[in-house]
Coordinates of C-alpha atoms in Angstrom, one line a residue:
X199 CA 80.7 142.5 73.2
X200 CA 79.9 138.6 72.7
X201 CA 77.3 139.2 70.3
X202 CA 77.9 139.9 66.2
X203 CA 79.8 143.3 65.7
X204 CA 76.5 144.5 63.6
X205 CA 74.1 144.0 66.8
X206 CA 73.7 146.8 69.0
X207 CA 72.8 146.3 72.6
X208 CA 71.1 148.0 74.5
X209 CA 70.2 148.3 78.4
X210 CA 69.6 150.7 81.2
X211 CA 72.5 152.0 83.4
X212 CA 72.1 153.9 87.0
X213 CA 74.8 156.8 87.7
X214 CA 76.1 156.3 91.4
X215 CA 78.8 159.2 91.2
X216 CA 78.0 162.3 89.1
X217 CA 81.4 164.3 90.4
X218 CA 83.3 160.8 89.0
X219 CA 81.3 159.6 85.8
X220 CA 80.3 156.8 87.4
X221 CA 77.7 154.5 85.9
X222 CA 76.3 150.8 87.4
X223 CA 75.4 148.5 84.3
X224 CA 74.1 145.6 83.3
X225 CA 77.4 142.5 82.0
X226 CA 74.7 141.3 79.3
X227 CA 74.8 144.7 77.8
X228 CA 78.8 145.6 78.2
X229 CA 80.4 141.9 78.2
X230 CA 83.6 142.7 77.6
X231 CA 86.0 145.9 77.8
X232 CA 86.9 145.9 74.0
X233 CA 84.0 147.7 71.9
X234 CA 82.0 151.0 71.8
X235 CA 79.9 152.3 74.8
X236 CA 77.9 155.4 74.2
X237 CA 75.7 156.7 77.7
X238 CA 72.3 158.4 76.7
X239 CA 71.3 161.1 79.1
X240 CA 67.3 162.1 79.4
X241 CA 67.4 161.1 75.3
X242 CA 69.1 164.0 74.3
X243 CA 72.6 163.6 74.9
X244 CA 75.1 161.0 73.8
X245 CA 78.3 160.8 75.7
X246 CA 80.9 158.5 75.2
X247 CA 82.0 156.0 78.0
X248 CA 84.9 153.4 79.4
X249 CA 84.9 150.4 81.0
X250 CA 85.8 150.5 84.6
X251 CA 85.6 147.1 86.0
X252 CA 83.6 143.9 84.7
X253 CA 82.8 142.3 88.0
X254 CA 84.2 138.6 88.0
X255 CA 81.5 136.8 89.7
X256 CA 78.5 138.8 89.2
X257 CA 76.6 140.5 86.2
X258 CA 77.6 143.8 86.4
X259 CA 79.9 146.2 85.1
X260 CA 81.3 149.9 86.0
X261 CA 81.6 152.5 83.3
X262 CA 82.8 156.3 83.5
X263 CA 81.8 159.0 81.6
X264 CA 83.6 162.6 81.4
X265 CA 80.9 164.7 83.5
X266 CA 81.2 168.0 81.9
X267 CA 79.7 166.3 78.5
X268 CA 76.2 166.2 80.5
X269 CA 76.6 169.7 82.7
X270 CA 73.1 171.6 83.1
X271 CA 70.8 168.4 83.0
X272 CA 70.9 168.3 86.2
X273 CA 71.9 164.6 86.2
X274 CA 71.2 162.8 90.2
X275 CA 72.9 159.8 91.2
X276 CA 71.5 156.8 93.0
X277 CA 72.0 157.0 96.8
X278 CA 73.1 153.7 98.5
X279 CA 70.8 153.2 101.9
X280 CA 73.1 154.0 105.4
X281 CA 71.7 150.8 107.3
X282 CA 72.9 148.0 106.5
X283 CA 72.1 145.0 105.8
X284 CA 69.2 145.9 103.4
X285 CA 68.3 142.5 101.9
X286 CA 67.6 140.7 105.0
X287 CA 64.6 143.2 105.4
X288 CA 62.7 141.9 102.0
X289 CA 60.8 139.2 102.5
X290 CA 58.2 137.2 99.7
X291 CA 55.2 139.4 99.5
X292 CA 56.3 142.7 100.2
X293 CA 55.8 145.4 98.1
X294 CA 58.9 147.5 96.3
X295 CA 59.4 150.6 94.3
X296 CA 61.1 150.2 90.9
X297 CA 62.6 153.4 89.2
X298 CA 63.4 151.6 85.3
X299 CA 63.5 152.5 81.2
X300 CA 61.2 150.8 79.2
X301 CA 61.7 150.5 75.4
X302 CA 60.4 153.9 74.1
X303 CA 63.2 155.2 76.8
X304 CA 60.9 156.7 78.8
X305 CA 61.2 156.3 82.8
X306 CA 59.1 155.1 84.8
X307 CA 58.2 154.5 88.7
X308 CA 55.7 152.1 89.5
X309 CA 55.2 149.8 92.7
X310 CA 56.0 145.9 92.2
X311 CA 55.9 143.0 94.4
X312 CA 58.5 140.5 95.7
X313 CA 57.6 137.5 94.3
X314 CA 60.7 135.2 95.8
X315 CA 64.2 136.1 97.1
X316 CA 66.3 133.2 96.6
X317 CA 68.9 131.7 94.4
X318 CA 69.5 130.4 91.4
X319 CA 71.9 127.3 89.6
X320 CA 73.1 127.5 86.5
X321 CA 74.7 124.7 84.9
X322 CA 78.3 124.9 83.6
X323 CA 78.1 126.4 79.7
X324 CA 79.5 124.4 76.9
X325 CA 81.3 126.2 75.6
X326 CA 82.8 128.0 78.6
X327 CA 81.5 131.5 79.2
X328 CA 80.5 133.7 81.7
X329 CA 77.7 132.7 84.3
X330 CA 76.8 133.9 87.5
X331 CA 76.8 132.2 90.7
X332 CA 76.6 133.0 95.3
X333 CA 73.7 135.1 94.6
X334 CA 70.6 135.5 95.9
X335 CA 68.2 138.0 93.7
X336 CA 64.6 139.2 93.8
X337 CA 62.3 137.9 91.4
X338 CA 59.0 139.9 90.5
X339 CA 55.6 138.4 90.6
X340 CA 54.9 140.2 87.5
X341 CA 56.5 141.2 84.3
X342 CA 58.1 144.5 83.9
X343 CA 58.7 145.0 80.3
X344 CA 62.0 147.7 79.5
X345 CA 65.7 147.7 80.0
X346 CA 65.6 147.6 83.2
X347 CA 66.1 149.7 86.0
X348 CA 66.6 150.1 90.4
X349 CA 64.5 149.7 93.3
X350 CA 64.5 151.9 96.3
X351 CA 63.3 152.0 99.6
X352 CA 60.9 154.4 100.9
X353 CA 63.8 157.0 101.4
X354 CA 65.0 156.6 97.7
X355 CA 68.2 154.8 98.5
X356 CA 69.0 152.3 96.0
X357 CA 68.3 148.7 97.3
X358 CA 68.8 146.6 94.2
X359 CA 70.0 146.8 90.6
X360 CA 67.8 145.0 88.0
X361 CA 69.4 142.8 85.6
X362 CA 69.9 140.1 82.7
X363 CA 71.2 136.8 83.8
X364 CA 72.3 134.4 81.3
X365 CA 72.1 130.6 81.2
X366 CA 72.3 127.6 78.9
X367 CA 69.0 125.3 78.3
X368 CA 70.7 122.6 75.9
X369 CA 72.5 124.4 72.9
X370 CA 70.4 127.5 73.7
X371 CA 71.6 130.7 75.6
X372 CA 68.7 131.9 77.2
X373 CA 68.2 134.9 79.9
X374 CA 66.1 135.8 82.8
X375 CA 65.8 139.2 85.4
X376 CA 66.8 139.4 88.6
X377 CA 68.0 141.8 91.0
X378 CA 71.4 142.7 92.3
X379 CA 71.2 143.4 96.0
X380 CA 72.8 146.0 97.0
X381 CA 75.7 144.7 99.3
X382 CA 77.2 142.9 96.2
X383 CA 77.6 146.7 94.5
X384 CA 78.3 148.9 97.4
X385 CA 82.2 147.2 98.0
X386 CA 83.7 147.7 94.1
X387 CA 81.8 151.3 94.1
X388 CA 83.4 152.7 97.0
X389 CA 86.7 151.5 95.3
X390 CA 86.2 153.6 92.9
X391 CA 85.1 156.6 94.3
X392 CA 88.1 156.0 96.4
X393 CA 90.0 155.4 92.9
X394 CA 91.6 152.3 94.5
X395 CA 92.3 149.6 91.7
X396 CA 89.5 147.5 91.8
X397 CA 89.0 144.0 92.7
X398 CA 86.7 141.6 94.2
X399 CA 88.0 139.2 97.1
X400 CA 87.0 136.2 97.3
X401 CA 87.2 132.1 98.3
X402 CA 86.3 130.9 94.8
X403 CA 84.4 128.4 95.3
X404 CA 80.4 127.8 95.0
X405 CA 77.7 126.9 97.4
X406 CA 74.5 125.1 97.6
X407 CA 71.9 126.2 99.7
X408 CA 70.9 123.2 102.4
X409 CA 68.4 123.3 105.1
X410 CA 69.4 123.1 108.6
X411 CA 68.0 119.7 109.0
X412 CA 70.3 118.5 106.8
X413 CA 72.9 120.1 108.1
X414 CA 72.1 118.3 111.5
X415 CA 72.2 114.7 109.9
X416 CA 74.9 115.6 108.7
X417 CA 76.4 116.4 112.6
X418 CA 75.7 120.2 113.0
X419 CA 75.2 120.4 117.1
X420 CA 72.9 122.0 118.4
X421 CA 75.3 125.1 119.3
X422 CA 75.9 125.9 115.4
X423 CA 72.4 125.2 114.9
X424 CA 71.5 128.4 117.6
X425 CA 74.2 130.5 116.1
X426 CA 72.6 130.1 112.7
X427 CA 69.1 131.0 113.8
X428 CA 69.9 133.8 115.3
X429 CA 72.0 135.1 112.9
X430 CA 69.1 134.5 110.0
X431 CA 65.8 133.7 112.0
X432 CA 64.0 133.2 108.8
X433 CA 66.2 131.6 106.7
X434 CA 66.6 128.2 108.6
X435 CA 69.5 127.2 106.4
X436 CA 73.2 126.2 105.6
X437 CA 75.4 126.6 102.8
X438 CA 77.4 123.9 101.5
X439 CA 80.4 123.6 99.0
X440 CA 79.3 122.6 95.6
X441 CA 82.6 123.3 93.7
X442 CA 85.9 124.3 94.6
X443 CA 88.2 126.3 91.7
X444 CA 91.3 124.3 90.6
X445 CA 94.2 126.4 91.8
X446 CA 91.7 128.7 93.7
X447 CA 91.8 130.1 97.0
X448 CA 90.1 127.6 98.7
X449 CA 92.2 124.2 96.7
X450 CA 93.0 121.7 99.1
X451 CA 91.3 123.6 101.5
X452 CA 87.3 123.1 101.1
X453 CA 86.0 119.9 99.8
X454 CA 82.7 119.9 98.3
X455 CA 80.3 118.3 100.8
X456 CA 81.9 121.2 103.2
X457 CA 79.6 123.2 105.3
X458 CA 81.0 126.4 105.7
X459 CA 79.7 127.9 109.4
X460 CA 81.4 131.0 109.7
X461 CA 84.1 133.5 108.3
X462 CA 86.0 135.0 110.9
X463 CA 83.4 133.9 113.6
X464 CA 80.9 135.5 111.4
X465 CA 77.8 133.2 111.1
X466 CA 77.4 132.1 107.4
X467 CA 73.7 131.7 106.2
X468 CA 73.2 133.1 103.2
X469 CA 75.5 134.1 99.6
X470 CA 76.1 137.7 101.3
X471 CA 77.9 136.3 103.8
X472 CA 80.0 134.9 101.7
X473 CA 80.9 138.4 99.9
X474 CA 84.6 139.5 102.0
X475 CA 85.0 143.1 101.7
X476 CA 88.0 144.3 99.8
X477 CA 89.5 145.4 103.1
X478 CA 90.3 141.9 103.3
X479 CA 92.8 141.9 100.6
X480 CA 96.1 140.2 101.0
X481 CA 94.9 139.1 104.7
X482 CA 93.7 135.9 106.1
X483 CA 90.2 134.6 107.5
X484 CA 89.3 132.1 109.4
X485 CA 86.7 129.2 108.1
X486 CA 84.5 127.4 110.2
X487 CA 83.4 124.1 108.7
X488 CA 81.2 121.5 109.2
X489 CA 83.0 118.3 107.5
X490 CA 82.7 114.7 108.6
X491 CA 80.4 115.5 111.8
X492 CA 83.1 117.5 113.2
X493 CA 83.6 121.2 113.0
X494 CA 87.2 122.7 111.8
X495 CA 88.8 125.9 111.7
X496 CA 90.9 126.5 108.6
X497 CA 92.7 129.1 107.4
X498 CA 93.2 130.6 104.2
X499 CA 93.9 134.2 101.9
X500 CA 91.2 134.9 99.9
X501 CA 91.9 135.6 96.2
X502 CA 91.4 138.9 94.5
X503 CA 90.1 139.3 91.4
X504 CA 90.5 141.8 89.4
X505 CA 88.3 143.2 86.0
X506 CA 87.1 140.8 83.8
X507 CA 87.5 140.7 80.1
X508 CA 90.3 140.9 77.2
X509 CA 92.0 144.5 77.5
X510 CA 94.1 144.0 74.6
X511 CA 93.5 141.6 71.6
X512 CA 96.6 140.7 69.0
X513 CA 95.5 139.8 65.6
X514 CA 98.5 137.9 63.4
X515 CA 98.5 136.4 60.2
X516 CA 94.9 135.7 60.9
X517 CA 94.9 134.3 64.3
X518 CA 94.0 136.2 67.7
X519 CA 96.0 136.1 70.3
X520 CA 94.4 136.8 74.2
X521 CA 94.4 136.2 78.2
X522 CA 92.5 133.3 78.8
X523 CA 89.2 134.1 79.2
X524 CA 88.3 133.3 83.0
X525 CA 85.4 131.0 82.4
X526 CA 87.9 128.8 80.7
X527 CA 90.6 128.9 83.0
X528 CA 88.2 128.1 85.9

């Protein structure tokens, strides 16, 4: 991992395919593919694990375990919920159900309340590393203290996947909790169970949230304006293009100060929106954009991305050799 080779981390992890081996975790745990992950199930067996994918974008990872090492524990995976979409349903206020470890390893279920559902900004790192970004998590109005854990709906389907998000505050890395929502996780685990090669497609670029009055000064019609209400009644915003990759996707085709309407006709509102399933791969979308008071329709192949991480490391006359990390080639 990132840290010293004599610290071990330490976090909780949510199986989402027994049959498979699959295993949802936390990126500030397993940073990188390179290292030792051991899986303890119920604290009495310790299996051995691989790293699947290391989502690009977002802070998680995907490990696999060999399933017969954990036979007769009756281990139960996490069920994702049918409907669809589930994070437009939690609002401020309402009360969840979080299924978590704490630090004695001991699970618990307790009820919690949403505190916010929004997003978050972190500032570029110096030196480059890993941060997340297009995501919009739920925050807790009180402290949960443990590794972490999943909260569920009143069915038991998994709605969101508690983790560790890094940041920089001066020469400081610090963290805070959040929650995954669901819809970021459900794509790149269906992959797998489908034993595709992984990948996350995407327009590699970042967004600001802005609110739909100052979309309007900026020339949204009233049209667009409708289209975005009623695709979000509650969230009376826009989201505009804060940073475009170099070479990405999107180069010479967003500008930031863009207001991106729509993906294939699709009104865009929130950072799920912006998450293109991998179906997509290889194919083109459409872009509506608000730019200049006047809306345009681009069109461009999103980028896929595959696992993040050094694989392989080559150590010569004292000097390692690697792929560029990604937070330094973006």
């Amino acid at each position: 991992t990132e840290a010293p080779e004599e610290i071990m981390l330490k976090g909780a992890g949510v199986v989402v395919d027994k049959k498979l081996g699959l295993v949802l975790a936390s990126r500030s745990t397993v940073a990188q593919p390179l290292g030792d992950v051991e899986l303890t199930f119920g604290g009495t067996v310790m299996v051995e694990a691989t790293v699947v994918f290391i989502h690009p974008v977002h802070s998680v990872v995907l490990l696999r375990y060999d399933p017969e090492q954990v036979q007769g524990m009756g281990v139960q995976e996490a069920r994702f919920p049918t409907t669809a979409p589930v994070m437009s349903s939690v609002e401020p206020g309402d009360s969840l159900t979080m299924v978590g470890l704490d630090y004695n390893q001991h699970a618990f279920c307790l009820s919690v309340t949403c505190n916010s559902l929004g997003s978050f900004s972190l500032v570029l790192p110096s030196p480059p590393r890993f941060r997340d970004r297009n995501l919009e998590v739920i925050s807790l109005g009180e402290t949960i203290r443990g590794f972490g854990g999943i909260f569920i709906d009143e069915e038991g389907a998994m709605i969101a996947y508690k983790t560790v998000f890094a940041f920089q505050s001066g020469k400081k890395r610090q963290n805070f909790w959040g929650a995954v929502p669901v819809e970021v996780l459900r794509d790149f685990v269906e992959q797998a169970r489908r034993q595709e090669h992984l990948g996350i497609t995407t327009l590699e670029c970042e967004f600001n949230e802005v609110t739909l009055a100052e979309a309007r000064h900026l020339g949204l019609d009233n049209d667009w304006t409708t289209r975005l209400v009623e695709h979000s009644p509650n969230r009376r915003q826009a989201l505009s293009v804060a940073r475009v990759q170099l070479g990405g996707a999107t180069a010479g085709i967003l500008k930031e100060g863009d207001i991106l309407l729509a993906i294939n006709g699709r009104p865009v509102v929130r950072f799920l929106d912006t998450e293109l399933p991998g179906a997509l791969e290889g194919q083109t979308v459409t872009l509506d954009v608000l730019r200049a008071g006047a809306v345009l329709s681009v069109s461009v192949e999103p980028a896929v991305l595959r696992s993040d991480g050094a694989e392989r490391v080559v150590t010569w006359q004292g000097m390692q050799c690697m792929v560029t990390p990604r937070p330094i080639a973006e």
